[in-house]
Structure formats: C-alpha cells, structure tokens
Amino acid sequence: MSPADNGRQPSAAAARGPLVGILLLVLSMWTLSCLDASGKWVMNAGVPLLVLSWFRYAVHLVLVLALVLPARGVRVLRSNRPREQLIRGGSMFLATLMFFTTLSYIPQAEATAINFLAPLLVLSLAPWVLKEPARMSRFVAAGIAFIGVIIVIRPGGGLHPVGTIFGLLTACCFAAQFIATRRVAGDDPFTTLIWSGAVGTACLTLTLPFILPPALPVLQSLSAFDWFLLISTGITGGVGHLFQIAAYRRAPASTLAPFIYLQIISATSVGWLVWGHFPDPWTWLGIAIICASGIGIGLIEWRRSMANSAALSKVSAG
C-alpha cells in the first residue's frame, strides 16, 4: 500500500461514516415500524396488552444479552447511574404501554406523527429539567409542532378520542425517556439497552401470575403466523435499537436529527401495506408542519453548535 493510499483512505472512511449512520438510522426506523405493526396485529388477534409487552421486552432482553455479553462480558451490565437507568427504563416501559394502546385505537401513521412532539417537548423543558439556556427558537418550534398535532387530531378527523389522548400521553412518556437518556449518557450504550429491556421484563414478569391465566385461551388459539409476529416484537425492538446505537456511533446526533422524521414514511408505508390506511390531505398537512418544525429547529441547533465550536477553536488557537 502506497503512502498516497494511506492519505486517501481515512478521508474516504470519514466521508462514509455519516452516510452509513444515516442509512442505519433509516433501517432502524423501518425495523421499529414493523414492531409497531406487529404489536397492532396481535392485539387485533386478541392478545392482551400486558402479555404482548412481556414478549416484546423478554425477547428483546434475551436477544441483546446473547449478542452483547460474549463481546463485552458481564461488566457491561454495571451502570454508573443505576437510579437514572431505572427511571429511563420505567419511562420507556410506560411509553410502550401507552403507544400500543394508542395503536389499538388509531392508525399507525397518525400515532407516529403525534410521537414527533416528544423531542420538541424536551427542547422546551430543557431550561428547567436539563439546566440548558432558554431559547426562543425552541419554544416557537414546539408551538408550531403543536399546531401540526392539533391538525392531525382535529375534531372530525376520524381519530378515536381515547387513542388521541393516549397518543399525547405517549409523547410525554417519550419526552421523559429522552431526558432520562441524557442523564445516563456516561454509561455504555449497550448497558442502557440491556437495562431498558430488563426493567420492562422485570415489571411484567411480576404480573404474569395474574395476566397469563386469562390470556391462555387466546394464546392457544393463535395461528403460527400470529405467534411469529408476537415473538418478532422483541426481535425487531432489540435489533431496531441496536441499529440506532450503530447509527449514532457513525454520525453526530446533529447530523442524524433531521432524518428522524423520515419515520413517518416507514410508518405510513407499513400501515398502508398491512391495513390499507393512508392519511388524508389535512392529516398530511399536520404531519408536514410537525416535521418541518422539527427539522427546522434541528438545523438551527446544528448551526449554533457549529458556531460555538468555531468560537472555542479560535479561543484555543489564541
């Protein structure tokens, strides 16, 4: 290998890194949209919410432990902030229950669109919860996104009011999860992934003596395809989050932030392919407003971070 080759390869690898990160993030969105669709399907087949959630978390935990423990060893189980990990795992568990409940009432695309309110809630709460500077741009972005949500859940739009309420509660739970994720940033991402599965599995396992006996007739009547989808919820959940970890290791969060909103494409596509549902023009308008608000504030935050980095570099150079 020539010296010229050595000079070109690092730059090529650096250029490919963000692109690979974006592709992994998009792949994680499709995987998690399949998780949502599978959960909705098996609930329609009669599987109770808590039983579905137990399979989702238990299979997730077993899969991640099988993939991570051989490479990282038992030290990956240790957290530097166990209390915060429990809070994060609990908020994720509640978000799962709320979102599956939402899906039992309203279509997948609309439910996903309401969830996009969560990161904007985090930005709005950051001055008080995360002790970050208050910025008017964040409040404006959250207000615009809320207008989009109002259009999506508008009266006469055909969405079940119970599903709408649970959708908004889901967004609040996801916001709490995102805030808790900031607080466990010092832990290995795989540690966080394992704790997330462990908290949900532990909580639901304690309820098994009460929820499993009434569910046995339904489970016994499930087809092989239904069982495949039920078990797949844990696989797609675990793999989807592994893809996310890999994405954020290859590209900065500021680079990936605008692409998060592409999940509406995967959610809409899966919902259309499985149930034949496609949002109406008014709903698309609301979705567009939510996504534009999120992408806009993402670009503003990215430019601000670039400006801060440049200022720090000048100070260091001086």
mmCIF file with all atom_site columns, C-alpha atoms in Angstrom, residues 25 29 112-113 115-120 123 145 256-266 287 290-298:
data_model
loop_
_atom_site.group_PDB
_atom_site.id
_atom_site.type_symbol
_atom_site.label_atom_id
_atom_site.label_alt_id
_atom_site.label_comp_id
_atom_site.label_asym_id
_atom_site.label_entity_id
_atom_site.label_seq_id
_atom_site.pdbx_PDB_ins_code
_atom_site.Cartn_x
_atom_site.Cartn_y
_atom_site.Cartn_z
_atom_site.occupancy
_atom_site.B_iso_or_equiv
_atom_site.pdbx_formal_charge
_atom_site.auth_seq_id
_atom_site.auth_comp_id
_atom_site.auth_asym_id
_atom_site.auth_atom_id
_atom_site.pdbx_PDB_model_num
ATOM 1  C CA . LEU A 1 25  ? -30.933 5.184  11.279 1.00 0.00 ? 25  LEU A CA 1
ATOM 2  C CA . MET A 1 29  ? -36.992 3.282  11.637 1.00 0.00 ? 29  MET A CA 1
ATOM 3  C CA . THR A 1 112 ? -46.285 8.087  14.927 1.00 0.00 ? 112 THR A CA 1
ATOM 4  C CA . ALA A 1 113 ? -46.883 11.722 13.948 1.00 0.00 ? 113 ALA A CA 1
ATOM 5  C CA . ASN A 1 115 ? -44.918 10.997 18.868 1.00 0.00 ? 115 ASN A CA 1
ATOM 6  C CA . PHE A 1 116 ? -42.842 13.575 16.993 1.00 0.00 ? 116 PHE A CA 1
ATOM 7  C CA . LEU A 1 117 ? -43.996 16.081 19.592 1.00 0.00 ? 117 LEU A CA 1
ATOM 8  C CA . ALA A 1 118 ? -41.698 14.379 22.148 1.00 0.00 ? 118 ALA A CA 1
ATOM 9  C CA . PRO A 1 119 ? -38.271 15.753 21.081 1.00 0.00 ? 119 PRO A CA 1
ATOM 10 C CA . LEU A 1 120 ? -39.735 19.251 20.862 1.00 0.00 ? 120 LEU A CA 1
ATOM 11 C CA . LEU A 1 123 ? -36.228 21.188 23.936 1.00 0.00 ? 123 LEU A CA 1
ATOM 12 C CA . ALA A 1 145 ? -45.340 21.480 16.074 1.00 0.00 ? 145 ALA A CA 1
ATOM 13 C CA . LEU A 1 256 ? -28.982 12.472 12.205 1.00 0.00 ? 256 LEU A CA 1
ATOM 14 C CA . ALA A 1 257 ? -31.636 14.667 13.844 1.00 0.00 ? 257 ALA A CA 1
ATOM 15 C CA . PRO A 1 258 ? -33.426 15.816 10.650 1.00 0.00 ? 258 PRO A CA 1
ATOM 16 C CA . PHE A 1 259 ? -33.633 12.233 9.353  1.00 0.00 ? 259 PHE A CA 1
ATOM 17 C CA . ILE A 1 260 ? -35.585 11.046 12.400 1.00 0.00 ? 260 ILE A CA 1
ATOM 18 C CA . TYR A 1 261 ? -38.714 12.482 10.813 1.00 0.00 ? 261 TYR A CA 1
ATOM 19 C CA . LEU A 1 262 ? -38.404 10.065 7.898  1.00 0.00 ? 262 LEU A CA 1
ATOM 20 C CA . GLN A 1 263 ? -40.042 7.532  10.221 1.00 0.00 ? 263 GLN A CA 1
ATOM 21 C CA . ILE A 1 264 ? -43.397 8.893  9.102  1.00 0.00 ? 264 ILE A CA 1
ATOM 22 C CA . ILE A 1 265 ? -42.628 7.352  5.686  1.00 0.00 ? 265 ILE A CA 1
ATOM 23 C CA . SER A 1 266 ? -41.972 3.904  7.141  1.00 0.00 ? 266 SER A CA 1
ATOM 24 C CA . ILE A 1 287 ? -47.585 15.884 9.617  1.00 0.00 ? 287 ILE A CA 1
ATOM 25 C CA . ILE A 1 290 ? -44.634 18.794 12.671 1.00 0.00 ? 290 ILE A CA 1
ATOM 26 C CA . CYS A 1 291 ? -41.742 17.514 10.552 1.00 0.00 ? 291 CYS A CA 1
ATOM 27 C CA . ALA A 1 292 ? -40.831 20.980 9.233  1.00 0.00 ? 292 ALA A CA 1
ATOM 28 C CA . SER A 1 293 ? -40.767 22.342 12.779 1.00 0.00 ? 293 SER A CA 1
ATOM 29 C CA . GLY A 1 294 ? -38.524 19.511 13.992 1.00 0.00 ? 294 GLY A CA 1
ATOM 30 C CA . ILE A 1 295 ? -36.170 19.693 11.023 1.00 0.00 ? 295 ILE A CA 1
ATOM 31 C CA . GLY A 1 296 ? -36.006 23.485 11.277 1.00 0.00 ? 296 GLY A CA 1
ATOM 32 C CA . ILE A 1 297 ? -35.060 23.565 14.949 1.00 0.00 ? 297 ILE A CA 1
ATOM 33 C CA . GLY A 1 298 ? -32.629 20.713 14.310 1.00 0.00 ? 298 GLY A CA 1
#
